[in-house]
Amino acid sequence: MSLARAPSPLAWAVLAMEASVAFPLVTALVGGPERGAPLAPFAAVGMLPLGYVAGVASAARGLEGWRWGAGLAASLAARLLAGPPPEEATPLGLLGWLASALLPASVGLALWWRGLSAAEAQLGADEVRAEFTTFAAGLLALFGLYGHLVVVDPAARLAVVLAFLSSGLLAVVLSRQAAAGAPASPGSTAQAIAWTLLCLALAAALVGALSPGLLETLAALAREVVLAVLRLLLLPLALLFSLLRLELPPADGREGQSGIRQMPLPERQALPEWLNLLLGALTLGALALLAIVAAVALLVVARELWRLVWPRLGRDGRAPLAAERESSPADDLRALLHALRAWLARLAGAGLALAGDGSRPIQDARAAYRALLRWAQRNGLERAPAETPRELQRRLEAHLPWATPHFALLTDAYELARYADLPPSAHDLLLLRESLEALERFQSPARSRQ
Amino acid sequence: MSSPETRPPRPVPWLFDVWGMALLAAATVVATLGAAHQVALLAGGLALVGLLARGWSRLALRRLSYVRRAVPPRAFCGDTLVLETSLGNRKALPLAWLEAWERVPAGLSVEGHTEPSAELPGAVWVGQGACLWPYRRARWRHTLHCRRRGAYTLGNVLVRSGDPFGLCEREAWLRRPDELIVYPRVVPLRRLAFTFHHPAVDALSRASLVADPTRTAGVREYRPGDPQRLVHWRATAHTGALQVRLLEPAASLRVWLALDAGAFDLPWALYRDTLFELTLSALASIAVYLVQAGHPVGLLVHGDPPRLLPPAAHPAQLEVLLEALARLEPRGSPAPLEAVSARLGRGSTVILATSDSGPDLSATIARLQQAGRQALLLLAGSGLRPTPLPAERLVRLLPGRELAATLEGRA
């Protein structure tokens, strides 16, 4: 299975897993906040998905020859933009700046190459699983033994671990589903996401119970993430405010002073009334627009989550698959109560039969089949005189499709015992009794009207 | 998807086996004590995944039910039928992935992607994958093309599942053998090339010893011993003396289709299969024609094992005949054909099907005729062998010729 043709969530999950493993290593090579280039690791790791996209797009458009040139240019540009600025604005300084960016850019180029190869890689479930296992062990060794060489910030390390676990587990589940031939659907993706989140939550709870510091770090990380998202959402509003403050005249009439930082905030009473009203209206309008956008986004997310949880059936005409209900938890609960009652009765010495004539439990396949015939007779499905066991089975299945496995089990066991002299094992007897119990719980409409 | 033969269940990865789990547990404890939260979370998360995978895989294959149904349950050679299968998860544990593998025997071709089977040459694996929530059943539909007649067994189903992450895979066979019958190819006939002794139902047979109670030829005086049910009360009242009805002899055309299967036990497999299938198609077409015309038709197979189906004219007889023809193999029987044919009823018509590579049947045909049975011959082969029967009692089945035209006498 090529990742370029793999369902999109799987491809991005694999890339995210690889990116999370690459991030701490890249930080050691290209620098981070402590070296004055906080965005440099992100720029380098960003070459991985860009290389994947370039690989898929160039293959589709026949532009394979442009891949490496584009990768080189993108890596260098990303490094120059995200790296520290030149120390001197001289030709020599610029040259030195360019030369110092080559090595970090090569890291980005390597990740670009990895993205390109990922687009053409034939990764099956076994390969993804092996990759996850290997990366997990490697990451464990890296943080456990060489943590002082990589990302220093504890929150960043925790983010790397969470990103690796979530993306890796998701990739493993999705790849196994794809290998099993399960059609990609909102229901299957929802299961994959659900198990991933469950494992993460349980792991965090378990380790947090042993080490409360983890929970504090997790809370701090979550706070940072939320603040970053809010800052991103409020950035247009902040830009709007900063633009408005630039156009306002200085309150004390000072001239010759420019720059935002040197401009004092105007006092409200100095502004004309119409300007106050206009500012107020613009602010309210911006807030209202933001609220509407947020509400629409929430509705879209809620709708997508709803569609993820409840699978849509039959919409895709290509899928040879349909799903329907099969029994229910209520049936299991009734069976459990019945079994519990039978166990208590046996303890008390009442000796209740599990099925059959009510006097003793079924001991062989023929007795089980006789019990089936009695059940059929009670439910108006009596066997005809010349009807063979298989013909009876087909007729019963036609009447009660849900009980098909039970009919098949009882008939198979009877035929094997009757004609092949193969008695059922103890486990088989248990299954026969369970089948008879399940049938006993059914009551036909004709019988219920009696 | 890879078939079970090419991809057996994978072993547990080294990081999640017993020693790996022990290492992860130790790493979790050490990292927790050393306040290395990230390492503790990573090791603890992996250990938890391993534990979850082991427990999940033990329960994954429990309470699964598989149902298979062919629509229609019987088909003719060349037909297309739909195989409906369904797999139910009757427990509270969801299954993120599930594989159900059917092995379809040779002779039935399946639309869609299949994997060839190495254990059974000609058979193919049909993979079915699903993701099942609790108490849900997945249903599939496969289109099967019946290329050859026969009785096919759709055997047990191999189900594979495990934990959601695929770390611990398990597989099990669900017992669900089913039989699918593909009848021989039948061609519609408007008439038969044979000249029967009784061309129509109304024809009488003076040699018949059986009286038809529905046909009254006349009345006569009562004799002691006559059954009371034959008393003609109206004639009795008219004449004043007991009168009984005089019945006509039975006039039904009882036909036996006799097949000498041993005559097709030839060393050249392709020639043998071609002739045998051609002969079975001819017999099936004749049986359909005669049963639809209301004639009782029976079957006698001189082979291994021998088969004897007494003639009957009810609709179920056709199904039984076709099923018997579908199960036949070109194998001879040690018993002589004369001993078997002695069981045929007197007054019936026998259509004897054989090949020109079989033994000489002149004596057999002569004995049949001497015993009061009309013998007709259906001879499959090259057409070079002389026969003791006149042309109106012989039909030669030649490979490559249109069967309907041959049986109707147009070719």
PDB file of C-alpha atoms in Angstrom, chain B residues 26-187:
ATOM      1  CA  ALA B  26      10.835  -0.914  34.899  1.00  0.00           C
ATOM      2  CA  ALA B  27      11.418   2.198  32.824  1.00  0.00           C
ATOM      3  CA  THR B  28       8.125   3.636  34.017  1.00  0.00           C
ATOM      4  CA  VAL B  29       8.991   3.077  37.645  1.00  0.00           C
ATOM      5  CA  VAL B  30      12.520   4.425  37.323  1.00  0.00           C
ATOM      6  CA  ALA B  31      11.409   7.479  35.380  1.00  0.00           C
ATOM      7  CA  THR B  32       8.665   8.186  37.886  1.00  0.00           C
ATOM      8  CA  LEU B  33      11.099   8.008  40.763  1.00  0.00           C
ATOM      9  CA  GLY B  34      13.534  10.194  38.876  1.00  0.00           C
ATOM     10  CA  ALA B  35      10.829  12.767  38.032  1.00  0.00           C
ATOM     11  CA  ALA B  36      11.447  12.255  34.305  1.00  0.00           C
ATOM     12  CA  HIS B  37       7.791  12.741  33.500  1.00  0.00           C
ATOM     13  CA  GLN B  38       8.118  12.498  29.765  1.00  0.00           C
ATOM     14  CA  VAL B  39       9.967   9.208  29.899  1.00  0.00           C
ATOM     15  CA  ALA B  40       7.464   7.900  32.445  1.00  0.00           C
ATOM     16  CA  LEU B  41       4.555   8.884  30.237  1.00  0.00           C
ATOM     17  CA  LEU B  42       6.120   7.302  27.172  1.00  0.00           C
ATOM     18  CA  ALA B  43       7.070   4.051  28.887  1.00  0.00           C
ATOM     19  CA  GLY B  44       3.846   3.880  30.861  1.00  0.00           C
ATOM     20  CA  GLY B  45       1.774   4.568  27.775  1.00  0.00           C
ATOM     21  CA  LEU B  46       3.512   1.833  25.842  1.00  0.00           C
ATOM     22  CA  ALA B  47       3.151  -0.618  28.706  1.00  0.00           C
ATOM     23  CA  LEU B  48      -0.532   0.189  28.956  1.00  0.00           C
ATOM     24  CA  VAL B  49      -0.962  -0.333  25.216  1.00  0.00           C
ATOM     25  CA  GLY B  50       0.732  -3.717  25.504  1.00  0.00           C
ATOM     26  CA  LEU B  51      -1.480  -4.822  28.374  1.00  0.00           C
ATOM     27  CA  LEU B  52      -4.594  -3.610  26.625  1.00  0.00           C
ATOM     28  CA  ALA B  53      -3.577  -5.403  23.441  1.00  0.00           C
ATOM     29  CA  ARG B  54      -3.090  -8.722  25.193  1.00  0.00           C
ATOM     30  CA  GLY B  55      -6.370  -8.616  27.034  1.00  0.00           C
ATOM     31  CA  TRP B  56      -8.302  -7.391  24.013  1.00  0.00           C
ATOM     32  CA  SER B  57      -6.994 -10.046  21.683  1.00  0.00           C
ATOM     33  CA  ARG B  58      -8.151 -12.806  24.034  1.00  0.00           C
ATOM     34  CA  LEU B  59     -11.720 -11.573  23.832  1.00  0.00           C
ATOM     35  CA  ALA B  60     -11.793 -10.446  20.213  1.00  0.00           C
ATOM     36  CA  LEU B  61     -12.861 -13.739  18.664  1.00  0.00           C
ATOM     37  CA  ARG B  62     -15.528 -14.589  21.184  1.00  0.00           C
ATOM     38  CA  ARG B  63     -19.205 -14.382  20.428  1.00  0.00           C
ATOM     39  CA  LEU B  64     -18.791 -14.020  16.709  1.00  0.00           C
ATOM     40  CA  SER B  65     -21.392 -15.490  14.422  1.00  0.00           C
ATOM     41  CA  TYR B  66     -21.121 -16.032  10.696  1.00  0.00           C
ATOM     42  CA  VAL B  67     -23.998 -16.609   8.345  1.00  0.00           C
ATOM     43  CA  ARG B  68     -23.797 -17.486   4.695  1.00  0.00           C
ATOM     44  CA  ARG B  69     -26.618 -17.641   2.174  1.00  0.00           C
ATOM     45  CA  ALA B  70     -26.616 -18.175  -1.571  1.00  0.00           C
ATOM     46  CA  VAL B  71     -29.318 -16.460  -3.565  1.00  0.00           C
ATOM     47  CA  PRO B  72     -30.628 -18.564  -5.207  1.00  0.00           C
ATOM     48  CA  PRO B  73     -29.458 -21.667  -3.355  1.00  0.00           C
ATOM     49  CA  ARG B  74     -29.313 -23.630  -6.590  1.00  0.00           C
ATOM     50  CA  ALA B  75     -28.131 -22.440  -9.955  1.00  0.00           C
ATOM     51  CA  PHE B  76     -27.474 -23.726 -13.431  1.00  0.00           C
ATOM     52  CA  CYS B  77     -24.114 -23.805 -15.111  1.00  0.00           C
ATOM     53  CA  GLY B  78     -23.498 -20.374 -16.566  1.00  0.00           C
ATOM     54  CA  ASP B  79     -25.748 -18.590 -14.099  1.00  0.00           C
ATOM     55  CA  THR B  80     -24.777 -15.878 -11.695  1.00  0.00           C
ATOM     56  CA  LEU B  81     -25.755 -15.980  -8.091  1.00  0.00           C
ATOM     57  CA  VAL B  82     -25.215 -13.754  -5.114  1.00  0.00           C
ATOM     58  CA  LEU B  83     -23.533 -15.009  -2.013  1.00  0.00           C
ATOM     59  CA  GLU B  84     -24.587 -13.054   1.042  1.00  0.00           C
ATOM     60  CA  THR B  85     -22.382 -13.357   4.056  1.00  0.00           C
ATOM     61  CA  SER B  86     -22.561 -11.626   7.376  1.00  0.00           C
ATOM     62  CA  LEU B  87     -20.440 -11.563  10.482  1.00  0.00           C
ATOM     63  CA  GLY B  88     -21.890 -10.454  13.777  1.00  0.00           C
ATOM     64  CA  ASN B  89     -20.171  -9.147  16.873  1.00  0.00           C
ATOM     65  CA  ARG B  90     -22.421 -10.137  19.745  1.00  0.00           C
ATOM     66  CA  LYS B  91     -20.529  -8.592  22.576  1.00  0.00           C
ATOM     67  CA  ALA B  92     -19.828  -5.243  24.139  1.00  0.00           C
ATOM     68  CA  LEU B  93     -16.248  -5.169  22.881  1.00  0.00           C
ATOM     69  CA  PRO B  94     -15.804  -3.264  19.620  1.00  0.00           C
ATOM     70  CA  LEU B  95     -13.513  -4.619  16.963  1.00  0.00           C
ATOM     71  CA  ALA B  96     -11.443  -1.994  15.203  1.00  0.00           C
ATOM     72  CA  TRP B  97     -10.492  -4.448  12.474  1.00  0.00           C
ATOM     73  CA  LEU B  98     -11.728  -7.839  11.478  1.00  0.00           C
ATOM     74  CA  GLU B  99     -10.940 -10.174   8.597  1.00  0.00           C
ATOM     75  CA  ALA B 100     -13.150 -13.020   7.427  1.00  0.00           C
ATOM     76  CA  TRP B 101     -11.731 -15.264   4.723  1.00  0.00           C
ATOM     77  CA  GLU B 102     -13.835 -17.511   2.545  1.00  0.00           C
ATOM     78  CA  ARG B 103     -12.255 -20.134   0.326  1.00  0.00           C
ATOM     79  CA  VAL B 104     -14.318 -20.561  -2.816  1.00  0.00           C
ATOM     80  CA  PRO B 105     -13.686 -23.797  -4.717  1.00  0.00           C
ATOM     81  CA  ALA B 106     -12.657 -24.010  -8.330  1.00  0.00           C
ATOM     82  CA  GLY B 107     -15.576 -23.932 -10.708  1.00  0.00           C
ATOM     83  CA  LEU B 108     -17.047 -20.810  -9.150  1.00  0.00           C
ATOM     84  CA  SER B 109     -15.519 -17.506 -10.102  1.00  0.00           C
ATOM     85  CA  VAL B 110     -15.893 -14.549  -7.804  1.00  0.00           C
ATOM     86  CA  GLU B 111     -16.073 -10.951  -8.917  1.00  0.00           C
ATOM     87  CA  GLY B 112     -13.667  -8.600  -7.247  1.00  0.00           C
ATOM     88  CA  HIS B 113     -10.264  -9.099  -5.756  1.00  0.00           C
ATOM     89  CA  THR B 114      -9.337 -12.657  -4.796  1.00  0.00           C
ATOM     90  CA  GLU B 115      -6.194 -14.453  -3.740  1.00  0.00           C
ATOM     91  CA  PRO B 116      -5.288 -17.864  -5.166  1.00  0.00           C
ATOM     92  CA  SER B 117      -5.086 -20.742  -2.744  1.00  0.00           C
ATOM     93  CA  ALA B 118      -1.935 -22.840  -2.681  1.00  0.00           C
ATOM     94  CA  GLU B 119      -3.472 -25.643  -0.633  1.00  0.00           C
ATOM     95  CA  LEU B 120      -6.415 -26.214  -2.967  1.00  0.00           C
ATOM     96  CA  PRO B 121      -5.458 -25.666  -6.599  1.00  0.00           C
ATOM     97  CA  GLY B 122      -8.076 -23.671  -8.414  1.00  0.00           C
ATOM     98  CA  ALA B 123      -9.696 -22.371  -5.254  1.00  0.00           C
ATOM     99  CA  VAL B 124      -9.487 -18.722  -4.311  1.00  0.00           C
ATOM    100  CA  TRP B 125      -9.572 -16.795  -1.083  1.00  0.00           C
ATOM    101  CA  VAL B 126     -12.132 -14.052  -0.785  1.00  0.00           C
ATOM    102  CA  GLY B 127     -11.296 -11.542   1.890  1.00  0.00           C
ATOM    103  CA  GLN B 128     -13.865  -9.557   3.810  1.00  0.00           C
ATOM    104  CA  GLY B 129     -12.837  -6.784   6.159  1.00  0.00           C
ATOM    105  CA  ALA B 130     -14.835  -4.731   8.586  1.00  0.00           C
ATOM    106  CA  CYS B 131     -14.716  -2.518  11.615  1.00  0.00           C
ATOM    107  CA  LEU B 132     -17.488  -3.513  14.013  1.00  0.00           C
ATOM    108  CA  TRP B 133     -18.971  -1.620  16.910  1.00  0.00           C
ATOM    109  CA  PRO B 134     -20.575  -3.606  19.738  1.00  0.00           C
ATOM    110  CA  TYR B 135     -23.658  -5.602  18.798  1.00  0.00           C
ATOM    111  CA  ARG B 136     -23.309  -4.900  15.115  1.00  0.00           C
ATOM    112  CA  ARG B 137     -23.328  -7.188  12.129  1.00  0.00           C
ATOM    113  CA  ALA B 138     -21.540  -6.530   8.881  1.00  0.00           C
ATOM    114  CA  ARG B 139     -22.960  -7.880   5.661  1.00  0.00           C
ATOM    115  CA  TRP B 140     -21.268  -8.520   2.337  1.00  0.00           C
ATOM    116  CA  ARG B 141     -22.461  -9.490  -1.088  1.00  0.00           C
ATOM    117  CA  HIS B 142     -20.373 -11.393  -3.578  1.00  0.00           C
ATOM    118  CA  THR B 143     -21.278 -12.247  -7.126  1.00  0.00           C
ATOM    119  CA  LEU B 144     -20.422 -15.796  -8.125  1.00  0.00           C
ATOM    120  CA  HIS B 145     -20.376 -17.045 -11.671  1.00  0.00           C
ATOM    121  CA  CYS B 146     -21.083 -20.748 -11.980  1.00  0.00           C
ATOM    122  CA  ARG B 147     -18.564 -21.931 -14.531  1.00  0.00           C
ATOM    123  CA  ARG B 148     -18.954 -25.655 -13.973  1.00  0.00           C
ATOM    124  CA  ARG B 149     -21.642 -27.878 -12.619  1.00  0.00           C
ATOM    125  CA  GLY B 150     -21.055 -29.730  -9.418  1.00  0.00           C
ATOM    126  CA  ALA B 151     -21.733 -29.867  -5.708  1.00  0.00           C
ATOM    127  CA  TYR B 152     -19.477 -27.295  -4.113  1.00  0.00           C
ATOM    128  CA  THR B 153     -18.746 -27.092  -0.443  1.00  0.00           C
ATOM    129  CA  LEU B 154     -18.188 -23.669   1.014  1.00  0.00           C
ATOM    130  CA  GLY B 155     -16.291 -24.717   4.060  1.00  0.00           C
ATOM    131  CA  ASN B 156     -15.321 -23.138   7.295  1.00  0.00           C
ATOM    132  CA  VAL B 157     -14.530 -19.477   7.514  1.00  0.00           C
ATOM    133  CA  LEU B 158     -11.269 -18.144   8.860  1.00  0.00           C
ATOM    134  CA  VAL B 159     -11.724 -15.111  11.073  1.00  0.00           C
ATOM    135  CA  ARG B 160      -8.825 -12.974  12.173  1.00  0.00           C
ATOM    136  CA  SER B 161      -8.899 -10.130  14.625  1.00  0.00           C
ATOM    137  CA  GLY B 162      -7.162  -8.798  17.678  1.00  0.00           C
ATOM    138  CA  ASP B 163      -6.492  -5.612  19.534  1.00  0.00           C
ATOM    139  CA  PRO B 164      -7.096  -2.315  17.734  1.00  0.00           C
ATOM    140  CA  PHE B 165      -3.360  -1.724  17.253  1.00  0.00           C
ATOM    141  CA  GLY B 166      -2.709  -5.067  15.596  1.00  0.00           C
ATOM    142  CA  LEU B 167      -0.053  -5.981  18.120  1.00  0.00           C
ATOM    143  CA  CYS B 168      -1.639  -9.320  19.109  1.00  0.00           C
ATOM    144  CA  GLU B 169      -3.386 -11.032  16.232  1.00  0.00           C
ATOM    145  CA  ARG B 170      -5.501 -14.141  16.588  1.00  0.00           C
ATOM    146  CA  GLU B 171      -7.390 -16.263  14.150  1.00  0.00           C
ATOM    147  CA  ALA B 172      -9.965 -19.000  14.412  1.00  0.00           C
ATOM    148  CA  TRP B 173     -12.063 -21.154  12.139  1.00  0.00           C
ATOM    149  CA  LEU B 174     -15.781 -20.710  12.383  1.00  0.00           C
ATOM    150  CA  ARG B 175     -17.558 -23.902  11.446  1.00  0.00           C
ATOM    151  CA  ARG B 176     -20.001 -23.077   8.772  1.00  0.00           C
ATOM    152  CA  PRO B 177     -19.933 -25.595   5.924  1.00  0.00           C
ATOM    153  CA  ASP B 178     -22.531 -25.042   3.261  1.00  0.00           C
ATOM    154  CA  GLU B 179     -23.206 -26.783   0.013  1.00  0.00           C
ATOM    155  CA  LEU B 180     -23.884 -25.049  -3.261  1.00  0.00           C
ATOM    156  CA  ILE B 181     -25.326 -27.072  -6.126  1.00  0.00           C
ATOM    157  CA  VAL B 182     -24.752 -26.036  -9.711  1.00  0.00           C
ATOM    158  CA  TYR B 183     -26.922 -27.975 -12.096  1.00  0.00           C
ATOM    159  CA  PRO B 184     -25.754 -28.973 -15.559  1.00  0.00           C
ATOM    160  CA  ARG B 185     -26.403 -26.550 -18.354  1.00  0.00           C
ATOM    161  CA  VAL B 186     -29.931 -26.928 -19.670  1.00  0.00           C
ATOM    162  CA  VAL B 187     -31.029 -25.915 -23.136  1.00  0.00           C
TER     163      VAL B 187
END
